[in-house]
Amino acid sequence: AQSVTQLGSHVSVSEGALVLLRCNYSSSVPPYLFWYVQYPNQGLQLLLKYTSAATLVKGINGFEAEFKKSETSFHLTKPSAHMSDAAEYFCAVSESGGGADGLTFGKGTHLIIQP
Amino acid sequence: ETGVTQSPTHLIKTRGQQVTLRCSSQSGHNTVSWYQQALGQGPQFIFQYYREEENGRGNFPPRFSGLQFPNYSSELNVNALELDDSALYLCASSLRQGGNEKLFFGSGTQLSVL
């Protein structure tokens, strides 16, 4: 069975500071890994996706994530936080890339940006 | 703008009632998935329909059922509503082309069961 653990239900950073959101996964097969962002009263938007092509994945809005198999981690980073980054972030895992087994999401991390 | 629309946006029902939620997928998408997101939690996979057939299901009882239609619309039906069914219900459409599909999520239907 697959699972995702997101460390820290809330993360607060200053505008312009580094953003680091942590995600650890469990999967019995090489996984597909995802980061999604959810703004208030909206659905989920894909930030980036790992499909084994490269361990460092670049996404939208300046975010990137690094797949580390030895640590079973897929942490999300952004060098400089912007006020518009304030949102809920979800890490997800799938053994089929979003197919019949669906995506298994973590509980989410609420990112707060301090001015 | 994902091109996926859900209706209604909000709904209030009473325990024991039945509810139907609707989703309009992006044109051309042959797959739709439904997720339940309880307050303060991540979305949980309910089931997926591919070409009008259910082809994957999460840990949800049979009172959760669905339909997918040829016109890119779909429904989630929940019978015998329970208080714990109160949640945001998200649908996501995609085009299955041999894997590596991208999900496009709607904004969801907020269901409250009293």
PDB file of C-alpha atoms in Angstrom:
ATOM      1  CA  ALA A   1       0.000   0.000   0.000  1.00  0.00           C
ATOM      2  CA  GLN A   2       1.159   3.497  -0.736  1.00  0.00           C
ATOM      3  CA  SER A   3       1.151   6.425   1.685  1.00  0.00           C
ATOM      4  CA  VAL A   4       2.370   9.988   2.036  1.00  0.00           C
ATOM      5  CA  THR A   5       3.499  11.893   5.121  1.00  0.00           C
ATOM      6  CA  GLN A   6       3.802  15.669   5.042  1.00  0.00           C
ATOM      7  CA  LEU A   7       5.817  17.021   7.955  1.00  0.00           C
ATOM      8  CA  GLY A   8       4.340  20.210   9.351  1.00  0.00           C
ATOM      9  CA  SER A   9       0.684  21.079   8.969  1.00  0.00           C
ATOM     10  CA  HIS A  10       1.651  24.773   8.908  1.00  0.00           C
ATOM     11  CA  VAL A  11       4.838  26.404   7.625  1.00  0.00           C
ATOM     12  CA  SER A  12       5.490  30.138   7.965  1.00  0.00           C
ATOM     13  CA  VAL A  13       8.211  31.971   6.037  1.00  0.00           C
ATOM     14  CA  SER A  14       9.013  35.602   5.336  1.00  0.00           C
ATOM     15  CA  GLU A  15       8.499  37.052   1.888  1.00  0.00           C
ATOM     16  CA  GLY A  16      11.719  36.509  -0.073  1.00  0.00           C
ATOM     17  CA  ALA A  17      12.871  33.604   2.097  1.00  0.00           C
ATOM     18  CA  LEU A  18      13.388  29.988   1.060  1.00  0.00           C
ATOM     19  CA  VAL A  19      10.309  27.773   1.026  1.00  0.00           C
ATOM     20  CA  LEU A  20      10.794  24.121   2.030  1.00  0.00           C
ATOM     21  CA  LEU A  21       7.812  21.778   2.306  1.00  0.00           C
ATOM     22  CA  ARG A  22       8.584  18.213   3.313  1.00  0.00           C
ATOM     23  CA  CYS A  23       7.094  15.026   1.907  1.00  0.00           C
ATOM     24  CA  ASN A  24       7.986  11.398   2.568  1.00  0.00           C
ATOM     25  CA  TYR A  25       6.318   8.536   0.745  1.00  0.00           C
ATOM     26  CA  SER A  26       5.885   4.804   0.936  1.00  0.00           C
ATOM     27  CA  SER A  27       5.357   2.685  -2.162  1.00  0.00           C
ATOM     28  CA  SER A  28       5.939  -0.944  -3.086  1.00  0.00           C
ATOM     29  CA  VAL A  29       6.892  -0.050  -6.671  1.00  0.00           C
ATOM     30  CA  PRO A  30       8.717   2.889  -8.239  1.00  0.00           C
ATOM     31  CA  PRO A  31       6.237   5.669  -7.692  1.00  0.00           C
ATOM     32  CA  TYR A  32       4.871   8.622  -9.520  1.00  0.00           C
ATOM     33  CA  LEU A  33       5.034  11.635  -7.184  1.00  0.00           C
ATOM     34  CA  PHE A  34       3.131  14.896  -7.358  1.00  0.00           C
ATOM     35  CA  TRP A  35       2.830  18.258  -5.682  1.00  0.00           C
ATOM     36  CA  TYR A  36      -0.476  20.113  -5.923  1.00  0.00           C
ATOM     37  CA  VAL A  37      -1.495  23.556  -4.681  1.00  0.00           C
ATOM     38  CA  GLN A  38      -4.977  24.512  -3.522  1.00  0.00           C
ATOM     39  CA  TYR A  39      -6.090  28.112  -3.120  1.00  0.00           C
ATOM     40  CA  PRO A  40      -9.182  28.915  -1.024  1.00  0.00           C
ATOM     41  CA  ASN A  41     -12.441  27.793  -2.621  1.00  0.00           C
ATOM     42  CA  GLN A  42     -10.634  26.296  -5.571  1.00  0.00           C
ATOM     43  CA  GLY A  43      -9.681  22.853  -6.826  1.00  0.00           C
ATOM     44  CA  LEU A  44      -6.198  21.412  -7.014  1.00  0.00           C
ATOM     45  CA  GLN A  45      -3.591  22.686  -9.452  1.00  0.00           C
ATOM     46  CA  LEU A  46      -0.600  20.553 -10.437  1.00  0.00           C
ATOM     47  CA  LEU A  47       2.739  22.151  -9.540  1.00  0.00           C
ATOM     48  CA  LEU A  48       5.007  19.359 -10.704  1.00  0.00           C
ATOM     49  CA  LYS A  49       5.242  15.619 -11.265  1.00  0.00           C
ATOM     50  CA  TYR A  50       8.032  13.054 -10.931  1.00  0.00           C
ATOM     51  CA  THR A  51       7.982  10.230 -13.452  1.00  0.00           C
ATOM     52  CA  SER A  52      11.544   8.820 -13.075  1.00  0.00           C
ATOM     53  CA  ALA A  53      12.945  10.835 -15.992  1.00  0.00           C
ATOM     54  CA  ALA A  54      15.029  13.115 -13.727  1.00  0.00           C
ATOM     55  CA  THR A  55      15.421  13.337  -9.971  1.00  0.00           C
ATOM     56  CA  LEU A  56      15.161  17.135  -9.918  1.00  0.00           C
ATOM     57  CA  VAL A  57      11.791  18.235 -11.212  1.00  0.00           C
ATOM     58  CA  LYS A  58      11.008  21.836 -12.090  1.00  0.00           C
ATOM     59  CA  GLY A  59       7.424  23.011 -11.893  1.00  0.00           C
ATOM     60  CA  ILE A  60       5.366  26.115 -12.306  1.00  0.00           C
ATOM     61  CA  ASN A  61       5.694  29.365 -10.352  1.00  0.00           C
ATOM     62  CA  GLY A  62       9.392  28.755  -9.579  1.00  0.00           C
ATOM     63  CA  PHE A  63       8.854  25.583  -7.534  1.00  0.00           C
ATOM     64  CA  GLU A  64      10.994  22.492  -7.804  1.00  0.00           C
ATOM     65  CA  ALA A  65      11.267  19.147  -6.018  1.00  0.00           C
ATOM     66  CA  GLU A  66      13.999  16.547  -5.690  1.00  0.00           C
ATOM     67  CA  PHE A  67      13.318  12.816  -5.619  1.00  0.00           C
ATOM     68  CA  LYS A  68      15.605  10.997  -3.162  1.00  0.00           C
ATOM     69  CA  LYS A  69      14.996   7.261  -3.268  1.00  0.00           C
ATOM     70  CA  SER A  70      17.337   6.483  -0.349  1.00  0.00           C
ATOM     71  CA  GLU A  71      15.376   8.869   1.878  1.00  0.00           C
ATOM     72  CA  THR A  72      11.960   8.132   0.280  1.00  0.00           C
ATOM     73  CA  SER A  73      11.492  11.876   0.097  1.00  0.00           C
ATOM     74  CA  PHE A  74      10.164  14.380  -2.408  1.00  0.00           C
ATOM     75  CA  HIS A  75      10.530  17.788  -0.760  1.00  0.00           C
ATOM     76  CA  LEU A  76       9.223  20.926  -2.475  1.00  0.00           C
ATOM     77  CA  THR A  77      11.334  24.102  -2.569  1.00  0.00           C
ATOM     78  CA  LYS A  78      11.232  27.638  -3.896  1.00  0.00           C
ATOM     79  CA  PRO A  79      14.216  29.975  -3.504  1.00  0.00           C
ATOM     80  CA  SER A  80      12.230  33.135  -2.771  1.00  0.00           C
ATOM     81  CA  ALA A  81       8.704  33.182  -1.358  1.00  0.00           C
ATOM     82  CA  HIS A  82       6.081  35.526  -2.736  1.00  0.00           C
ATOM     83  CA  MET A  83       2.888  36.619  -1.031  1.00  0.00           C
ATOM     84  CA  SER A  84       0.892  34.871  -3.766  1.00  0.00           C
ATOM     85  CA  ASP A  85       2.408  31.517  -2.700  1.00  0.00           C
ATOM     86  CA  ALA A  86       0.203  31.453   0.401  1.00  0.00           C
ATOM     87  CA  ALA A  87      -1.987  28.377  -0.052  1.00  0.00           C
ATOM     88  CA  GLU A  88      -2.422  24.703   0.902  1.00  0.00           C
ATOM     89  CA  TYR A  89       0.089  22.307  -0.616  1.00  0.00           C
ATOM     90  CA  PHE A  90      -0.452  18.588  -1.072  1.00  0.00           C
ATOM     91  CA  CYS A  91       2.032  15.861  -1.878  1.00  0.00           C
ATOM     92  CA  ALA A  92       0.631  12.758  -3.592  1.00  0.00           C
ATOM     93  CA  VAL A  93       1.825   9.337  -4.732  1.00  0.00           C
ATOM     94  CA  SER A  94       0.516   6.906  -7.326  1.00  0.00           C
ATOM     95  CA  GLU A  95       1.718   3.587  -8.629  1.00  0.00           C
ATOM     96  CA  SER A  96      -0.009   4.092 -11.977  1.00  0.00           C
ATOM     97  CA  GLY A  97       0.519   7.795 -12.615  1.00  0.00           C
ATOM     98  CA  GLY A  98      -3.018   8.758 -11.677  1.00  0.00           C
ATOM     99  CA  GLY A  99      -4.729   5.782 -13.212  1.00  0.00           C
ATOM    100  CA  ALA A 100      -7.042   3.198 -11.740  1.00  0.00           C
ATOM    101  CA  ASP A 101      -5.423   3.270  -8.292  1.00  0.00           C
ATOM    102  CA  GLY A 102      -5.979   7.027  -8.004  1.00  0.00           C
ATOM    103  CA  LEU A 103      -3.697   9.393  -6.155  1.00  0.00           C
ATOM    104  CA  THR A 104      -2.928   9.013  -2.451  1.00  0.00           C
ATOM    105  CA  PHE A 105      -2.570  12.456  -0.879  1.00  0.00           C
ATOM    106  CA  GLY A 106      -0.908  13.648   2.269  1.00  0.00           C
ATOM    107  CA  LYS A 107      -2.825  15.760   4.782  1.00  0.00           C
ATOM    108  CA  GLY A 108      -1.440  18.974   3.370  1.00  0.00           C
ATOM    109  CA  THR A 109       0.776  21.823   4.523  1.00  0.00           C
ATOM    110  CA  HIS A 110      -0.606  25.321   4.908  1.00  0.00           C
ATOM    111  CA  LEU A 111       2.026  27.804   3.717  1.00  0.00           C
ATOM    112  CA  ILE A 112       1.887  31.226   5.376  1.00  0.00           C
ATOM    113  CA  ILE A 113       3.922  34.108   3.951  1.00  0.00           C
ATOM    114  CA  GLN A 114       4.845  36.866   6.378  1.00  0.00           C
ATOM    115  CA  PRO A 115       5.337  40.337   4.879  1.00  0.00           C
TER     116      PRO A 115
ATOM    117  CA  GLU B   1      -9.184  27.707 -15.426  1.00  0.00           C
ATOM    118  CA  THR B   2      -9.108  23.904 -15.814  1.00  0.00           C
ATOM    119  CA  GLY B   3     -12.154  23.462 -18.014  1.00  0.00           C
ATOM    120  CA  VAL B   4     -13.733  21.158 -15.414  1.00  0.00           C
ATOM    121  CA  THR B   5     -16.953  22.413 -13.838  1.00  0.00           C
ATOM    122  CA  GLN B   6     -18.894  20.994 -10.919  1.00  0.00           C
ATOM    123  CA  SER B   7     -22.421  21.633  -9.739  1.00  0.00           C
ATOM    124  CA  PRO B   8     -23.794  22.627  -7.385  1.00  0.00           C
ATOM    125  CA  THR B   9     -21.061  24.506  -5.535  1.00  0.00           C
ATOM    126  CA  HIS B  10     -22.760  24.035  -2.176  1.00  0.00           C
ATOM    127  CA  LEU B  11     -25.386  21.601  -0.963  1.00  0.00           C
ATOM    128  CA  ILE B  12     -27.082  20.877   2.358  1.00  0.00           C
ATOM    129  CA  LYS B  13     -28.732  17.506   2.984  1.00  0.00           C
ATOM    130  CA  THR B  14     -30.148  15.605   5.917  1.00  0.00           C
ATOM    131  CA  ARG B  15     -28.827  12.322   7.237  1.00  0.00           C
ATOM    132  CA  GLY B  16     -30.382   9.374   5.379  1.00  0.00           C
ATOM    133  CA  GLN B  17     -31.083  11.313   2.199  1.00  0.00           C
ATOM    134  CA  GLN B  18     -29.568  10.685  -1.219  1.00  0.00           C
ATOM    135  CA  VAL B  19     -27.489  13.186  -3.217  1.00  0.00           C
ATOM    136  CA  THR B  20     -26.240  13.520  -6.793  1.00  0.00           C
ATOM    137  CA  LEU B  21     -23.230  15.651  -7.632  1.00  0.00           C
ATOM    138  CA  ARG B  22     -22.352  16.548 -11.210  1.00  0.00           C
ATOM    139  CA  CYS B  23     -19.154  17.138 -13.111  1.00  0.00           C
ATOM    140  CA  SER B  24     -18.481  18.343 -16.640  1.00  0.00           C
ATOM    141  CA  SER B  25     -15.101  17.211 -17.912  1.00  0.00           C
ATOM    142  CA  GLN B  26     -12.827  18.815 -20.450  1.00  0.00           C
ATOM    143  CA  SER B  27     -13.907  17.974 -23.972  1.00  0.00           C
ATOM    144  CA  GLY B  28     -12.158  14.839 -25.209  1.00  0.00           C
ATOM    145  CA  HIS B  29     -11.220  13.542 -21.774  1.00  0.00           C
ATOM    146  CA  ASN B  30     -12.106   9.846 -21.439  1.00  0.00           C
ATOM    147  CA  THR B  31     -11.435   9.453 -17.708  1.00  0.00           C
ATOM    148  CA  VAL B  32     -12.999  11.009 -14.628  1.00  0.00           C
ATOM    149  CA  SER B  33     -12.012  10.492 -11.001  1.00  0.00           C
ATOM    150  CA  TRP B  34     -13.830  11.530  -7.841  1.00  0.00           C
ATOM    151  CA  TYR B  35     -12.224  12.504  -4.541  1.00  0.00           C
ATOM    152  CA  GLN B  36     -13.581  13.306  -1.072  1.00  0.00           C
ATOM    153  CA  GLN B  37     -11.769  15.991   0.921  1.00  0.00           C
ATOM    154  CA  ALA B  38     -12.801  16.251   4.558  1.00  0.00           C
ATOM    155  CA  LEU B  39     -12.034  19.452   6.446  1.00  0.00           C
ATOM    156  CA  GLY B  40      -8.330  19.736   7.182  1.00  0.00           C
ATOM    157  CA  GLN B  41      -7.466  16.570   5.256  1.00  0.00           C
ATOM    158  CA  GLY B  42      -6.065  15.675   1.875  1.00  0.00           C
ATOM    159  CA  PRO B  43      -8.364  14.373  -0.857  1.00  0.00           C
ATOM    160  CA  GLN B  44      -9.230  10.663  -0.737  1.00  0.00           C
ATOM    161  CA  PHE B  45      -9.773   8.651  -3.909  1.00  0.00           C
ATOM    162  CA  ILE B  46     -13.360   7.408  -4.274  1.00  0.00           C
ATOM    163  CA  PHE B  47     -13.342   5.858  -7.741  1.00  0.00           C
ATOM    164  CA  GLN B  48     -12.429   6.356 -11.383  1.00  0.00           C
ATOM    165  CA  TYR B  49     -14.430   5.872 -14.573  1.00  0.00           C
ATOM    166  CA  TYR B  50     -12.815   5.164 -17.915  1.00  0.00           C
ATOM    167  CA  ARG B  51     -14.968   5.100 -21.042  1.00  0.00           C
ATOM    168  CA  GLU B  52     -18.127   4.859 -18.931  1.00  0.00           C
ATOM    169  CA  GLU B  53     -16.956   1.875 -16.854  1.00  0.00           C
ATOM    170  CA  GLU B  54     -15.695   1.930 -13.255  1.00  0.00           C
ATOM    171  CA  ASN B  55     -12.080   0.762 -13.390  1.00  0.00           C
ATOM    172  CA  GLY B  56     -10.698   1.589  -9.956  1.00  0.00           C
ATOM    173  CA  ARG B  57     -12.093   2.214  -6.497  1.00  0.00           C
ATOM    174  CA  GLY B  58     -10.763   3.436  -3.180  1.00  0.00           C
ATOM    175  CA  ASN B  59     -11.895   2.401   0.283  1.00  0.00           C
ATOM    176  CA  PHE B  60     -15.480   3.648   0.018  1.00  0.00           C
ATOM    177  CA  PRO B  61     -18.679   1.623   0.561  1.00  0.00           C
ATOM    178  CA  PRO B  62     -21.083   0.692  -2.257  1.00  0.00           C
ATOM    179  CA  ARG B  63     -23.486   3.496  -1.315  1.00  0.00           C
ATOM    180  CA  PHE B  64     -21.033   5.698  -3.222  1.00  0.00           C
ATOM    181  CA  SER B  65     -21.684   5.107  -6.911  1.00  0.00           C
ATOM    182  CA  GLY B  66     -21.106   6.910 -10.153  1.00  0.00           C
ATOM    183  CA  LEU B  67     -21.934   7.280 -13.789  1.00  0.00           C
ATOM    184  CA  GLN B  68     -19.975   8.618 -16.746  1.00  0.00           C
ATOM    185  CA  PHE B  69     -21.753   9.708 -19.916  1.00  0.00           C
ATOM    186  CA  PRO B  70     -20.567   9.985 -23.537  1.00  0.00           C
ATOM    187  CA  ASN B  71     -20.992  13.779 -23.478  1.00  0.00           C
ATOM    188  CA  TYR B  72     -18.073  14.199 -20.998  1.00  0.00           C
ATOM    189  CA  SER B  73     -20.356  14.626 -18.004  1.00  0.00           C
ATOM    190  CA  SER B  74     -20.420  12.417 -14.926  1.00  0.00           C
ATOM    191  CA  GLU B  75     -22.227  11.963 -11.620  1.00  0.00           C
ATOM    192  CA  LEU B  76     -21.391  10.930  -8.103  1.00  0.00           C
ATOM    193  CA  ASN B  77     -24.317   9.468  -6.178  1.00  0.00           C
ATOM    194  CA  VAL B  78     -24.303   8.927  -2.437  1.00  0.00           C
ATOM    195  CA  ASN B  79     -27.157   7.023  -0.775  1.00  0.00           C
ATOM    196  CA  ALA B  80     -28.124   6.943   2.895  1.00  0.00           C
ATOM    197  CA  LEU B  81     -26.079  10.013   3.770  1.00  0.00           C
ATOM    198  CA  GLU B  82     -24.159  10.008   7.033  1.00  0.00           C
ATOM    199  CA  LEU B  83     -22.821  12.961   8.993  1.00  0.00           C
ATOM    200  CA  ASP B  84     -19.247  11.934   8.087  1.00  0.00           C
ATOM    201  CA  ASP B  85     -20.074  12.386   4.398  1.00  0.00           C
ATOM    202  CA  SER B  86     -19.826  16.136   4.942  1.00  0.00           C
ATOM    203  CA  ALA B  87     -16.861  17.151   2.798  1.00  0.00           C
ATOM    204  CA  LEU B  88     -15.667  18.843  -0.371  1.00  0.00           C
ATOM    205  CA  TYR B  89     -16.134  16.520  -3.344  1.00  0.00           C
ATOM    206  CA  LEU B  90     -13.716  17.004  -6.219  1.00  0.00           C
ATOM    207  CA  CYS B  91     -13.844  15.570  -9.686  1.00  0.00           C
ATOM    208  CA  ALA B  92     -10.843  15.382 -11.980  1.00  0.00           C
ATOM    209  CA  SER B  93     -10.815  14.633 -15.679  1.00  0.00           C
ATOM    210  CA  SER B  94      -7.955  13.340 -17.789  1.00  0.00           C
ATOM    211  CA  LEU B  95      -7.092  11.840 -21.127  1.00  0.00           C
ATOM    212  CA  ARG B  96      -5.709   8.330 -20.802  1.00  0.00           C
ATOM    213  CA  GLN B  97      -3.087   7.734 -23.491  1.00  0.00           C
ATOM    214  CA  GLY B  98      -0.933   4.886 -22.262  1.00  0.00           C
ATOM    215  CA  GLY B  99      -0.074   6.372 -18.910  1.00  0.00           C
ATOM    216  CA  ASN B 100       1.420   9.678 -17.759  1.00  0.00           C
ATOM    217  CA  GLU B 101      -1.972  11.336 -17.731  1.00  0.00           C
ATOM    218  CA  LYS B 102      -2.519  14.767 -16.196  1.00  0.00           C
ATOM    219  CA  LEU B 103      -5.521  15.350 -13.948  1.00  0.00           C
ATOM    220  CA  PHE B 104      -7.519  18.562 -14.216  1.00  0.00           C
ATOM    221  CA  PHE B 105      -9.543  19.262 -11.059  1.00  0.00           C
ATOM    222  CA  GLY B 106     -12.792  21.131 -10.701  1.00  0.00           C
ATOM    223  CA  SER B 107     -13.413  23.551  -7.815  1.00  0.00           C
ATOM    224  CA  GLY B 108     -15.571  21.041  -5.999  1.00  0.00           C
ATOM    225  CA  THR B 109     -18.993  20.697  -4.389  1.00  0.00           C
ATOM    226  CA  GLN B 110     -19.177  21.423  -0.670  1.00  0.00           C
ATOM    227  CA  LEU B 111     -21.656  18.951   0.868  1.00  0.00           C
ATOM    228  CA  SER B 112     -22.986  19.460   4.373  1.00  0.00           C
ATOM    229  CA  VAL B 113     -24.988  16.668   5.993  1.00  0.00           C
ATOM    230  CA  LEU B 114     -27.093  17.694   8.999  1.00  0.00           C
TER     231      LEU B 114
END
